[in-house]
CSV table of C-alpha atoms in Angstrom, one decimal:
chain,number,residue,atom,x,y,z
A,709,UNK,CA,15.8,62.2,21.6
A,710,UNK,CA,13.4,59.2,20.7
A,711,UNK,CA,13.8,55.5,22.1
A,712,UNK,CA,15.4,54.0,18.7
A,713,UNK,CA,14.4,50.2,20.3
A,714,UNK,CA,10.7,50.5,20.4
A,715,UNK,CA,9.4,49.1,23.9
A,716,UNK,CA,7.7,46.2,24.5
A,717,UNK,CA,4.5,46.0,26.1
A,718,UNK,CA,2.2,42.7,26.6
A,719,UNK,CA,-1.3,42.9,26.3
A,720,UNK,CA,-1.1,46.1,24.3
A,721,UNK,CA,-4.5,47.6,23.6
A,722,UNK,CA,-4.4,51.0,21.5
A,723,UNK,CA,-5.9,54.1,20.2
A,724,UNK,CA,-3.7,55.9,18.1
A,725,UNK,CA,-3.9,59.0,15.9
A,726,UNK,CA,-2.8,59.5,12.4
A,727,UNK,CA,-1.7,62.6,10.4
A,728,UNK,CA,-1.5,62.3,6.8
A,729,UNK,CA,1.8,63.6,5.0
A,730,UNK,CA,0.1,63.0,1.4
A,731,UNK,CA,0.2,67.0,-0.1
A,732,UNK,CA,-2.9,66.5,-1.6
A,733,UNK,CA,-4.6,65.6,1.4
A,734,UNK,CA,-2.2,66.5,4.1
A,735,UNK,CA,-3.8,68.0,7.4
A,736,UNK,CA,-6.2,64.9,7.0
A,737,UNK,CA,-6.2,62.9,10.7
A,738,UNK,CA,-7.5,58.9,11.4
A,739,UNK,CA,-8.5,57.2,15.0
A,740,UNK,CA,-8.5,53.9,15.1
A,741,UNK,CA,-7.6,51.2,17.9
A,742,UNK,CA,-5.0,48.5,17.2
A,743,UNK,CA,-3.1,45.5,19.3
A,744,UNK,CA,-0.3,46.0,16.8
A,745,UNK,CA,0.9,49.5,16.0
A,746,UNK,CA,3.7,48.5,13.8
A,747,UNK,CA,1.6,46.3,11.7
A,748,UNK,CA,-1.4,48.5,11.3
A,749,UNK,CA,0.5,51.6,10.2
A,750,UNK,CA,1.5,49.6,7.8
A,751,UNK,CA,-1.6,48.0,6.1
A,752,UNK,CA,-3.0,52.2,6.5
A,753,UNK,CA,-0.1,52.8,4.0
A,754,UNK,CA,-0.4,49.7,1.7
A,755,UNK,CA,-4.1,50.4,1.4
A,756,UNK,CA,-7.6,48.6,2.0
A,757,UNK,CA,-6.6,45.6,0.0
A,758,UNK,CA,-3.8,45.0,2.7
A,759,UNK,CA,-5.9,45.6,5.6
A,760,UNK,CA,-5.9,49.3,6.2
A,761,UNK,CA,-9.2,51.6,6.4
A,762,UNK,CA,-11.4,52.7,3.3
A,763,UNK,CA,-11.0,56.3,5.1
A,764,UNK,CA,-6.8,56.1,4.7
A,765,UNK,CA,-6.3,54.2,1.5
A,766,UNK,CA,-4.7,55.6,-1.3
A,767,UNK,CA,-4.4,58.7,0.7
A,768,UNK,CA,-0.9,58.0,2.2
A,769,UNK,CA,1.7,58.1,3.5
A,770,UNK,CA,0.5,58.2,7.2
A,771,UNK,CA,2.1,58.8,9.9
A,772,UNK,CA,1.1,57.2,13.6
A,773,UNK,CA,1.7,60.5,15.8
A,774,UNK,CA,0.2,59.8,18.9
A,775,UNK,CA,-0.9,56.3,20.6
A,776,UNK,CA,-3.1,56.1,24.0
A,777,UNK,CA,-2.6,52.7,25.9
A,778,UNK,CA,-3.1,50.5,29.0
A,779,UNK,CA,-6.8,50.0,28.6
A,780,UNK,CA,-7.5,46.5,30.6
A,781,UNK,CA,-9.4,45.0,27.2
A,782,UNK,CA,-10.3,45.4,23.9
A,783,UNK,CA,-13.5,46.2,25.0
A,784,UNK,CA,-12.5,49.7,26.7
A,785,UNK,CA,-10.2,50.8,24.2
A,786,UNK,CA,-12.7,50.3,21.4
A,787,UNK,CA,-15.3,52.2,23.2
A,788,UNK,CA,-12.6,55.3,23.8
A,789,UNK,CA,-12.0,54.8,20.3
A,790,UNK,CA,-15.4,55.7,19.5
A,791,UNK,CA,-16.2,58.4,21.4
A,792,UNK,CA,-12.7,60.6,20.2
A,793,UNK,CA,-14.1,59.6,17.1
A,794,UNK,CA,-17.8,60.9,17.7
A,795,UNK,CA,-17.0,63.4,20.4
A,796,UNK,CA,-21.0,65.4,19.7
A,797,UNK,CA,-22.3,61.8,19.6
A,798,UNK,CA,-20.9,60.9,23.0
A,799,UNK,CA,-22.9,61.8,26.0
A,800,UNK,CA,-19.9,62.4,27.9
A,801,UNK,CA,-18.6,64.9,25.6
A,802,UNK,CA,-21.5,66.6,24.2
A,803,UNK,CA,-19.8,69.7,26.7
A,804,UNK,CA,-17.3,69.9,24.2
A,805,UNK,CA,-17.8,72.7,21.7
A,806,UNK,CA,-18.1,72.1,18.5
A,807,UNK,CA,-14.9,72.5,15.9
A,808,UNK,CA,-14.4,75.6,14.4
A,809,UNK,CA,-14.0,76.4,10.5
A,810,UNK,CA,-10.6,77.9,11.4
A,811,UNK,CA,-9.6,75.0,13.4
A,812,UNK,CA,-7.2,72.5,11.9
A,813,UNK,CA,-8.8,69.4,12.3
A,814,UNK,CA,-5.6,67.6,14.4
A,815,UNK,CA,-5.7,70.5,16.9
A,816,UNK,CA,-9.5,69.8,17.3
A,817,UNK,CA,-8.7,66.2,17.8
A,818,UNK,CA,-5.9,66.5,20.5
A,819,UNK,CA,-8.4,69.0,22.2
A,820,UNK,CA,-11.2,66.3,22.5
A,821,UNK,CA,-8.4,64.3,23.8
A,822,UNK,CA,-7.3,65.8,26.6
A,823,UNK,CA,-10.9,66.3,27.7
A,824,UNK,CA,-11.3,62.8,27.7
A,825,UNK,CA,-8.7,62.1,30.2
A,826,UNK,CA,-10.0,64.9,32.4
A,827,UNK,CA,-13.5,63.0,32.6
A,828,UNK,CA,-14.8,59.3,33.4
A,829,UNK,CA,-14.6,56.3,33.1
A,830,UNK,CA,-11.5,57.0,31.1
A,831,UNK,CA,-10.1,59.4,34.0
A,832,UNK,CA,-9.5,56.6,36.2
A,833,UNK,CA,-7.7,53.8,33.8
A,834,UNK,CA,-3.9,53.4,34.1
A,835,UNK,CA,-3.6,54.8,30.8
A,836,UNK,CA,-0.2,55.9,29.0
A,837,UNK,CA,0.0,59.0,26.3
A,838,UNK,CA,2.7,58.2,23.9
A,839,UNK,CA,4.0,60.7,21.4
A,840,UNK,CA,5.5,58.2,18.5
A,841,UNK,CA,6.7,61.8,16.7
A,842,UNK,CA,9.3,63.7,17.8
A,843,UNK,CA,8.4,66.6,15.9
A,844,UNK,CA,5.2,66.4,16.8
A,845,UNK,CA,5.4,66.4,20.6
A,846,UNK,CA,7.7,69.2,20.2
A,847,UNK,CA,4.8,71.0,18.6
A,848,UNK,CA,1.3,69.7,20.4
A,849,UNK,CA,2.6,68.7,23.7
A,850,UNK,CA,0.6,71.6,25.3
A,851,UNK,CA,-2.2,70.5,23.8
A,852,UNK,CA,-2.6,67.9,26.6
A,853,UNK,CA,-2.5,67.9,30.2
A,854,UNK,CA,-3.7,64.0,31.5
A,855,UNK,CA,-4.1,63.2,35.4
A,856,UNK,CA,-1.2,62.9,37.7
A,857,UNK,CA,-1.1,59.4,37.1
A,858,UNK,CA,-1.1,59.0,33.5
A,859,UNK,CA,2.9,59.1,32.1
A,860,UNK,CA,3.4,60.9,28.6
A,861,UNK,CA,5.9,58.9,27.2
A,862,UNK,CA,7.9,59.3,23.6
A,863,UNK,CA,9.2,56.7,21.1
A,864,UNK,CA,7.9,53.6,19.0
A,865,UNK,CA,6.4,50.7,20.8
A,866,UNK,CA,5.8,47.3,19.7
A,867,UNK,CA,3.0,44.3,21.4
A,868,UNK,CA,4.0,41.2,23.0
A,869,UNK,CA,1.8,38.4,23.5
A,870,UNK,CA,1.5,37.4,27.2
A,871,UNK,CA,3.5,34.4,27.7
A,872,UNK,CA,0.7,31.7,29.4
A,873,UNK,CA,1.8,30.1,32.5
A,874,UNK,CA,2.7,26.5,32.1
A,875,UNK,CA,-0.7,24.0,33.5
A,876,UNK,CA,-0.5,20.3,33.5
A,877,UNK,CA,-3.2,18.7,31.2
A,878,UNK,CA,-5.2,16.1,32.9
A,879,UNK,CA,-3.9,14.2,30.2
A,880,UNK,CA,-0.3,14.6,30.8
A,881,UNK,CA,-0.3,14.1,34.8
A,882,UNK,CA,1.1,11.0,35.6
A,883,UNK,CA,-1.5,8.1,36.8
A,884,UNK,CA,-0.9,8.0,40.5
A,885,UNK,CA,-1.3,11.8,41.0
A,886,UNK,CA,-4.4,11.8,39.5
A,887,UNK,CA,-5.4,9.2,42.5
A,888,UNK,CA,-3.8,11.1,44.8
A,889,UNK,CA,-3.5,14.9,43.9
A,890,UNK,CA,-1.7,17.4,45.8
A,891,UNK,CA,-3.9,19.6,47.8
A,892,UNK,CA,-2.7,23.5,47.4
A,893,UNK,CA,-2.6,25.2,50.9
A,894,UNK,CA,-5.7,27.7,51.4
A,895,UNK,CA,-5.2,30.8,50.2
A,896,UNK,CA,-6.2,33.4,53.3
A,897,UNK,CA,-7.3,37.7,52.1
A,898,UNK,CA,-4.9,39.6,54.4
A,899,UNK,CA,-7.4,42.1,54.2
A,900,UNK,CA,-10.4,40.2,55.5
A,901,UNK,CA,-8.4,37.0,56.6
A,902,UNK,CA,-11.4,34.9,54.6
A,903,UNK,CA,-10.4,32.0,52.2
A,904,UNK,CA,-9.5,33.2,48.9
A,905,UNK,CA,-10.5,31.6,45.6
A,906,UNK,CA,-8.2,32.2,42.8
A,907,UNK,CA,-10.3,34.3,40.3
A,908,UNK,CA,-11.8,36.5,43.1
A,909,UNK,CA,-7.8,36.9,44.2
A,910,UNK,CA,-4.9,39.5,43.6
A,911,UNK,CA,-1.3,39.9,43.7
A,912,UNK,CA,1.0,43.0,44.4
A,913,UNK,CA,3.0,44.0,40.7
A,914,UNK,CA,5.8,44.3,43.4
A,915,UNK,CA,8.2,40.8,43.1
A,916,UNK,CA,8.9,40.5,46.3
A,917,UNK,CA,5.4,41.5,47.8
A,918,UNK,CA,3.2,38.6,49.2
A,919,UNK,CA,0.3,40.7,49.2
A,920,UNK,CA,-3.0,38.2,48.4
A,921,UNK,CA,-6.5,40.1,49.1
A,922,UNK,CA,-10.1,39.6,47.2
A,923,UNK,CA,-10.1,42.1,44.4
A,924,UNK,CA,-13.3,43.7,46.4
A,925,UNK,CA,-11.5,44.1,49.7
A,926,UNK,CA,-8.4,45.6,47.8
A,927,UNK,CA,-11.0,48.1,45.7
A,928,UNK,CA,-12.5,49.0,49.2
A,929,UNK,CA,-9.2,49.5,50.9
A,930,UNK,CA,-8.0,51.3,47.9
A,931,UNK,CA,-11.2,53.6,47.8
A,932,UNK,CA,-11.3,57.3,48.4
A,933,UNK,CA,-14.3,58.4,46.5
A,934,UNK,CA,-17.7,56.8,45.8
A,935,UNK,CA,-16.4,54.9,42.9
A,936,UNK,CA,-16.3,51.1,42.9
A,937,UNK,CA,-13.1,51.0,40.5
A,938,UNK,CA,-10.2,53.1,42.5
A,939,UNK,CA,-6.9,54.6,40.7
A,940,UNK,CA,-4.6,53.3,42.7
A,941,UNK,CA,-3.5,53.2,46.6
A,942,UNK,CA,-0.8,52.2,48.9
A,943,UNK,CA,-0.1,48.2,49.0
A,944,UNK,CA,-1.5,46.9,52.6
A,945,UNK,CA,1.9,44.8,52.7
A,946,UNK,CA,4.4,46.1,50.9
A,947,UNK,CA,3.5,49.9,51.0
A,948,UNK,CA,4.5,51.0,47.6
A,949,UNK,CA,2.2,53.3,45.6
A,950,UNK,CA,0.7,50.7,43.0
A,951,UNK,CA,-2.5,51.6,39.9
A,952,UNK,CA,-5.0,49.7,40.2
A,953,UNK,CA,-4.9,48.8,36.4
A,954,UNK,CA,-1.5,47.6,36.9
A,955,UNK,CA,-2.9,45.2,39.8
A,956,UNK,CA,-5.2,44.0,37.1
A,957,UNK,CA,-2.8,43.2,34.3
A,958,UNK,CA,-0.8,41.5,36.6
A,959,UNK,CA,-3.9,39.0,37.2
A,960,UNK,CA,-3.9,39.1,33.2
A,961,UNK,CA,-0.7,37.5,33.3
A,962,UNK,CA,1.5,40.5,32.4
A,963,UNK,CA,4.5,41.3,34.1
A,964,UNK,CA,5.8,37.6,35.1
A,965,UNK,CA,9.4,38.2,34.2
A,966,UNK,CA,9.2,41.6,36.0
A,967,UNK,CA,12.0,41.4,38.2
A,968,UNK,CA,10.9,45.3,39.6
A,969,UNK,CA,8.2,47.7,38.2
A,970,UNK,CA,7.7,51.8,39.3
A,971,UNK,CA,4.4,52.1,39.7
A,972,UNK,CA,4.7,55.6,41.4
A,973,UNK,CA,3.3,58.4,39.1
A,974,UNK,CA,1.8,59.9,41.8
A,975,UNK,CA,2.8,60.6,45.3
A,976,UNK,CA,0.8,59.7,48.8
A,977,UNK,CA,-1.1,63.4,48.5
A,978,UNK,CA,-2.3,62.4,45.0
A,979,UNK,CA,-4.2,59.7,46.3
């Protein structure tokens, strides 16, 4: 059975599919990226005027089948949006043959889909397939077959602002520490034992994990392929399978409340 709480998830970034249930138009499918499934499926069904698409309004009701997510930005998920929308557009997909006249037009999109996944860049992100339709993952989940690493997950899922760590303004520091401010001890790369600077720096998504290392050193140390960005690897300190994207929304500021994450979708042999 389905999650009946929806799970939370900061820094959500989607690509969902709709399926329309109108009679009149039913068999009719959407793609569009959101950073608020619950509220967009709802401005689809009220119409353009409330914010949904020319394409879906006053064709409803809709229903939000399938959502991909974990891209690291708006940026990447937009652009995946746009190639499952224009697969023959795409240079990456122009492999894909064309749809058929006796193909139903979701099964076409669910087959560009799983291609996707197969190939880069989108092969490599940390990327979650979530079936928000019970009956529908009952009757499409062969349709798609993602990497090892990806999880195919079921239920409703809701976004969740990432909670910004508490700075001290300049303004608000009392007088005498601005005279005399505390120095931070120097940050040292276990990797490369050089100085770290913050933004060049990353953490384990493991609590109790004290890895630091320069994002470059960790992508090196990660790397099993000529790729610059790896999937994933085995933490230098802590040893626990971790994805690299996960590494990355960490430094996003995700996951500070995590008291433990399991990061292991794929075993050492995977890697």
């Amino acid at each position: 059975m389905m999650e009946e709480e929806p799970e939370v998830i900061e820094h959500f970034c989607g690509v969902y599919l709709l399926y329309c249930m109108n009679p009149k138009y039913k068999g009719r499918t959407y793609i569009g990226y959101t950073v608020d499934p619950k509220r967009r499926i709802k401005q689809h069904n009220a119409g353009k005027k409330h914010g949904g698409a020319w394409k879906t309004s006053n064709r409803g009701p809709w229903n939000m089948v399938l959502i991909i997510h974990g891209f690291p930005n708006s940026t990447s998920a937009l652009r995946f949006e746009w190639a499952w929308q224009h697969p023959h557009m795409s240079r990456r997909l122009k492999h894909i043959p064309k749809k058929k006249s006796s193909q139903k037009k979701f099964d076409f999109c669910l087959t560009v889909l799983s291609e996707m996944l197969k190939i880069g860049p989108w092969c490599r992100l940390p990327l979650t397939i979530r079936w928000m339709d019970y009956e529908f993952s009952k009757n499409y989940h062969k349709y798609i077959s993602p990497p090892l690493h990806m999880p195919i997950c079921y239920g409703k899922v809701t976004s969740s602002k990432v909670k910004q760590m508490q700075r001290t303004k300049e303004n608000n520091v009392p007088s005498q520490e601005l005279y005399f401010p505390v120095e931070k001890p120097l940050m040292l790369c276990v990797l490369c034992n050089l100085i770290l600077i913050e933004k060049d720096s990353v953490i384990c998504v493991k609590p109790k994990c004290l890895l630091t290392a320069h994002l470059i050193c960790l992508a090196k140390e990660f790397g099993v392929d000529e790729m610059i960005l790896p999937i994933g690897g085995t933490c230098p300190s802590c040893k626990s399978n971790v994805l690299w994207g996960d590494l990355i929304r960490k430094k996003n500021g995700c996951y500070q409340n995590l008291e433990e994450i399991n990061s292991d979708f794929f075993s050492d042999s995977d890697l």
